[in-house]
Amino acid sequence: MKKTYQIAVFPGDGIGVEVIREALKILDVLAATANVAFEVRHGLIGGAAYDASGTPFPAESLDLALGSDAVLLGAVGGPKWEGLDYSVRPERALLGLREKLGLFANMRPVRVFDELVAASPLKPEVVRGIDIMIIRELTGDLYFGKPRGIRMENGQRIGVNTLVYTEEEIRRIALVAFETAMKRKKRVVSVDKANVLESTQLWRDVVTEVSRDFPEVDLRHMYVDNCAMQLIGNPAQFDIIVTTNLFGDILSDEAAMITGSIGMLPSASLGVTGGMYEPIHGSAPDIAGQDIANPLATILSVAMMLRYSCRMEKGARCIEAAVQEVLRAGFRTKDIHQEGTMLVGTAEMGDEVVKQFKNIKIAGNS
Ligand code: NAD
């Protein structure tokens, strides 16, 4: 009897729709070749949901997510919805999903494929072999803290957001970082701004406390401004970076460029149960509908889904190997294209990964 996983799929807006289409091709092949079944159910989220129902995060979409083993998401947002009130902006749906599913740990692997070293704006000797896991706290910080909003005071508008972290929130993300470190190179850099922000002094204190249970792990603290610099100057020094919601958001986009394109970076958002998987990029309205978006970040997000939500490490590795083979064979979407490589569109890139994936024999799922 095949194990069946319920997968909620939210393509969202813009290129989200295009890249999810390619990712689902892989799931289909996997279901045909491995001893598993995926019950894929689609839902609306973001601008598409707002257009259909007046809210970016309808109750049915939440129910769908809550009733699934994993959520696969494309991206949300776009200029069409930029004038809306914040409460109904497409991006609110992401915050809603993270909050309601309790997804507090965002894992963002930043890996430079050898084949893409030349696509990075940094020197080859700086980026070769880079393999960093950025672990971003996802349900606290300025994104959720209250009070928030824009109000009138003494005849002028003031904008307020609140940076708040409880020690429990810090402890649980620190634990994820140290446990992940034990499976990697046993090195953690915790990033904060403890020199000026009290809430991140607490961050530093609690991370240090948690580190005492992991004596084998080397812990360093780094201010976020320095980290932004170090990521460009000497990214090889990092193995795991654990940081707050806002700093993680910014640093991971910066780190994305080390790899050559934001279109290469997958992510997993994990909670106590369940998980959500999505590329780190947005809906890219500037290239939407042109069949030029890079689907590899989303395809690699499926690999993360297999690893974390389906416990199918072998399947995950097969997808990663297929992506590597496609790059080795010289196929490139526009964002990573260089002279001497073959320019392909979104759909063709997806097909090439499927071809390679089929070639790589999956000897059962583990
Ligand atoms: P973006 O990530 O959508 O795009 C930034 C740049 O990277 C653009 O030039 C785009 O063309 C390029 N790019 C992104 N993904 C690509 C891919 N797969 N292949 C090739 N090129 C790619 O960020 P943005 O332009 O700041 O935001 C656009 C919209 O997306 C906004 O509405 C924003 O709020 C939203 N957004 C959503 C998410 C999400 O859904 N998780 C994340 C970030 C931004």
JSON list of C-alpha atoms and ligand atoms in Angstrom, two decimals, residues 15 19 73-79 82 91 94 98 261-263 278-287 292-295 335, ligand 1:
[
{"chain": "A", "resi": 15, "resn": "ILE", "atom": "CA", "xyz": [5.90, 33.79, -11.92]},
{"chain": "A", "resi": 19, "resn": "VAL", "atom": "CA", "xyz": [7.49, 27.91, -11.46]},
{"chain": "A", "resi": 73, "resn": "LEU", "atom": "CA", "xyz": [3.93, 27.83, -2.55]},
{"chain": "A", "resi": 74, "resn": "GLY", "atom": "CA", "xyz": [4.98, 29.90, -5.56]},
{"chain": "A", "resi": 75, "resn": "ALA", "atom": "CA", "xyz": [5.02, 33.62, -4.77]},
{"chain": "A", "resi": 76, "resn": "VAL", "atom": "CA", "xyz": [2.55, 36.39, -4.14]},
{"chain": "A", "resi": 77, "resn": "GLY", "atom": "CA", "xyz": [2.20, 40.08, -4.90]},
{"chain": "A", "resi": 78, "resn": "GLY", "atom": "CA", "xyz": [2.49, 42.49, -7.78]},
{"chain": "A", "resi": 79, "resn": "PRO", "atom": "CA", "xyz": [1.89, 46.11, -8.79]},
{"chain": "A", "resi": 82, "resn": "GLU", "atom": "CA", "xyz": [0.19, 47.63, -4.29]},
{"chain": "A", "resi": 91, "resn": "GLU", "atom": "CA", "xyz": [1.93, 39.50, 1.25]},
{"chain": "A", "resi": 94, "resn": "LEU", "atom": "CA", "xyz": [2.33, 34.69, 3.77]},
{"chain": "A", "resi": 98, "resn": "ARG", "atom": "CA", "xyz": [3.40, 31.29, 8.82]},
{"chain": "A", "resi": 261, "resn": "SER", "atom": "CA", "xyz": [20.49, 34.36, -9.10]},
{"chain": "A", "resi": 262, "resn": "ILE", "atom": "CA", "xyz": [17.66, 34.54, -6.63]},
{"chain": "A", "resi": 263, "resn": "GLY", "atom": "CA", "xyz": [15.99, 32.04, -8.93]},
{"chain": "A", "resi": 278, "resn": "GLU", "atom": "CA", "xyz": [8.78, 27.96, -1.51]},
{"chain": "A", "resi": 279, "resn": "PRO", "atom": "CA", "xyz": [11.45, 29.71, -3.55]},
{"chain": "A", "resi": 280, "resn": "ILE", "atom": "CA", "xyz": [12.83, 32.75, -1.74]},
{"chain": "A", "resi": 281, "resn": "HIS", "atom": "CA", "xyz": [12.05, 35.03, -4.66]},
{"chain": "A", "resi": 282, "resn": "GLY", "atom": "CA", "xyz": [8.87, 37.00, -5.16]},
{"chain": "A", "resi": 283, "resn": "SER", "atom": "CA", "xyz": [6.37, 37.05, -8.00]},
{"chain": "A", "resi": 284, "resn": "ALA", "atom": "CA", "xyz": [8.78, 38.95, -10.30]},
{"chain": "A", "resi": 285, "resn": "PRO", "atom": "CA", "xyz": [6.14, 40.98, -12.15]},
{"chain": "A", "resi": 286, "resn": "ASP", "atom": "CA", "xyz": [8.85, 42.31, -14.47]},
{"chain": "A", "resi": 287, "resn": "ILE", "atom": "CA", "xyz": [9.29, 38.89, -16.09]},
{"chain": "A", "resi": 292, "resn": "ILE", "atom": "CA", "xyz": [11.84, 33.15, -18.72]},
{"chain": "A", "resi": 293, "resn": "ALA", "atom": "CA", "xyz": [11.64, 32.68, -14.93]},
{"chain": "A", "resi": 294, "resn": "ASN", "atom": "CA", "xyz": [14.07, 30.21, -13.41]},
{"chain": "A", "resi": 295, "resn": "PRO", "atom": "CA", "xyz": [12.06, 27.32, -11.90]},
{"chain": "A", "resi": 335, "resn": "ASP", "atom": "CA", "xyz": [19.01, 34.92, -15.21]},
{"chain": "B", "resi": 1, "resn": "NAD", "atom": "P1", "xyz": [11.30, 39.48, -6.72]},
{"chain": "B", "resi": 1, "resn": "NAD", "atom": "O1", "xyz": [12.01, 38.41, -5.99]},
{"chain": "B", "resi": 1, "resn": "NAD", "atom": "O2", "xyz": [9.96, 39.14, -7.24]},
{"chain": "B", "resi": 1, "resn": "NAD", "atom": "O3", "xyz": [12.20, 39.99, -7.97]},
{"chain": "B", "resi": 1, "resn": "NAD", "atom": "C1", "xyz": [13.46, 40.59, -7.78]},
{"chain": "B", "resi": 1, "resn": "NAD", "atom": "C2", "xyz": [14.27, 40.46, -9.07]},
{"chain": "B", "resi": 1, "resn": "NAD", "atom": "O4", "xyz": [14.68, 39.10, -9.24]},
{"chain": "B", "resi": 1, "resn": "NAD", "atom": "C3", "xyz": [13.48, 40.81, -10.31]},
{"chain": "B", "resi": 1, "resn": "NAD", "atom": "O5", "xyz": [14.31, 41.46, -11.24]},
{"chain": "B", "resi": 1, "resn": "NAD", "atom": "C4", "xyz": [13.03, 39.49, -10.87]},
{"chain": "B", "resi": 1, "resn": "NAD", "atom": "O6", "xyz": [12.82, 39.47, -12.26]},
{"chain": "B", "resi": 1, "resn": "NAD", "atom": "C5", "xyz": [14.17, 38.59, -10.46]},
{"chain": "B", "resi": 1, "resn": "NAD", "atom": "N1", "xyz": [13.71, 37.21, -10.19]},
{"chain": "B", "resi": 1, "resn": "NAD", "atom": "C6", "xyz": [13.00, 36.79, -9.13]},
{"chain": "B", "resi": 1, "resn": "NAD", "atom": "N2", "xyz": [12.74, 35.49, -9.23]},
{"chain": "B", "resi": 1, "resn": "NAD", "atom": "C7", "xyz": [13.29, 35.07, -10.38]},
{"chain": "B", "resi": 1, "resn": "NAD", "atom": "C8", "xyz": [13.35, 33.80, -11.04]},
{"chain": "B", "resi": 1, "resn": "NAD", "atom": "N3", "xyz": [12.78, 32.69, -10.53]},
{"chain": "B", "resi": 1, "resn": "NAD", "atom": "N4", "xyz": [13.99, 33.74, -12.22]},
{"chain": "B", "resi": 1, "resn": "NAD", "atom": "C9", "xyz": [14.58, 34.83, -12.74]},
{"chain": "B", "resi": 1, "resn": "NAD", "atom": "N5", "xyz": [14.58, 36.05, -12.17]},
{"chain": "B", "resi": 1, "resn": "NAD", "atom": "C10", "xyz": [13.92, 36.17, -10.99]},
{"chain": "B", "resi": 1, "resn": "NAD", "atom": "O7", "xyz": [11.22, 40.73, -5.73]},
{"chain": "B", "resi": 1, "resn": "NAD", "atom": "P2", "xyz": [10.48, 42.13, -5.91]},
{"chain": "B", "resi": 1, "resn": "NAD", "atom": "O8", "xyz": [10.56, 42.58, -7.34]},
{"chain": "B", "resi": 1, "resn": "NAD", "atom": "O9", "xyz": [11.01, 42.98, -4.84]},
{"chain": "B", "resi": 1, "resn": "NAD", "atom": "O10", "xyz": [8.96, 41.84, -5.56]},
{"chain": "B", "resi": 1, "resn": "NAD", "atom": "C11", "xyz": [7.94, 41.58, -6.54]},
{"chain": "B", "resi": 1, "resn": "NAD", "atom": "C12", "xyz": [6.67, 41.20, -5.78]},
{"chain": "B", "resi": 1, "resn": "NAD", "atom": "O11", "xyz": [6.88, 39.96, -5.09]},
{"chain": "B", "resi": 1, "resn": "NAD", "atom": "C13", "xyz": [6.28, 42.22, -4.72]},
{"chain": "B", "resi": 1, "resn": "NAD", "atom": "O12", "xyz": [4.88, 42.32, -4.73]},
{"chain": "B", "resi": 1, "resn": "NAD", "atom": "C14", "xyz": [6.75, 41.60, -3.43]},
{"chain": "B", "resi": 1, "resn": "NAD", "atom": "O13", "xyz": [6.04, 42.01, -2.30]},
{"chain": "B", "resi": 1, "resn": "NAD", "atom": "C15", "xyz": [6.53, 40.13, -3.72]},
{"chain": "B", "resi": 1, "resn": "NAD", "atom": "N6", "xyz": [7.38, 39.22, -2.94]},
{"chain": "B", "resi": 1, "resn": "NAD", "atom": "C16", "xyz": [6.80, 38.05, -2.59]},
{"chain": "B", "resi": 1, "resn": "NAD", "atom": "C17", "xyz": [7.56, 37.10, -1.94]},
{"chain": "B", "resi": 1, "resn": "NAD", "atom": "C18", "xyz": [6.92, 35.78, -1.64]},
{"chain": "B", "resi": 1, "resn": "NAD", "atom": "O14", "xyz": [5.86, 35.49, -2.18]},
{"chain": "B", "resi": 1, "resn": "NAD", "atom": "N7", "xyz": [7.53, 34.95, -0.81]},
{"chain": "B", "resi": 1, "resn": "NAD", "atom": "C19", "xyz": [8.89, 37.35, -1.62]},
{"chain": "B", "resi": 1, "resn": "NAD", "atom": "C20", "xyz": [9.46, 38.56, -2.02]},
{"chain": "B", "resi": 1, "resn": "NAD", "atom": "C21", "xyz": [8.69, 39.49, -2.69]}
]
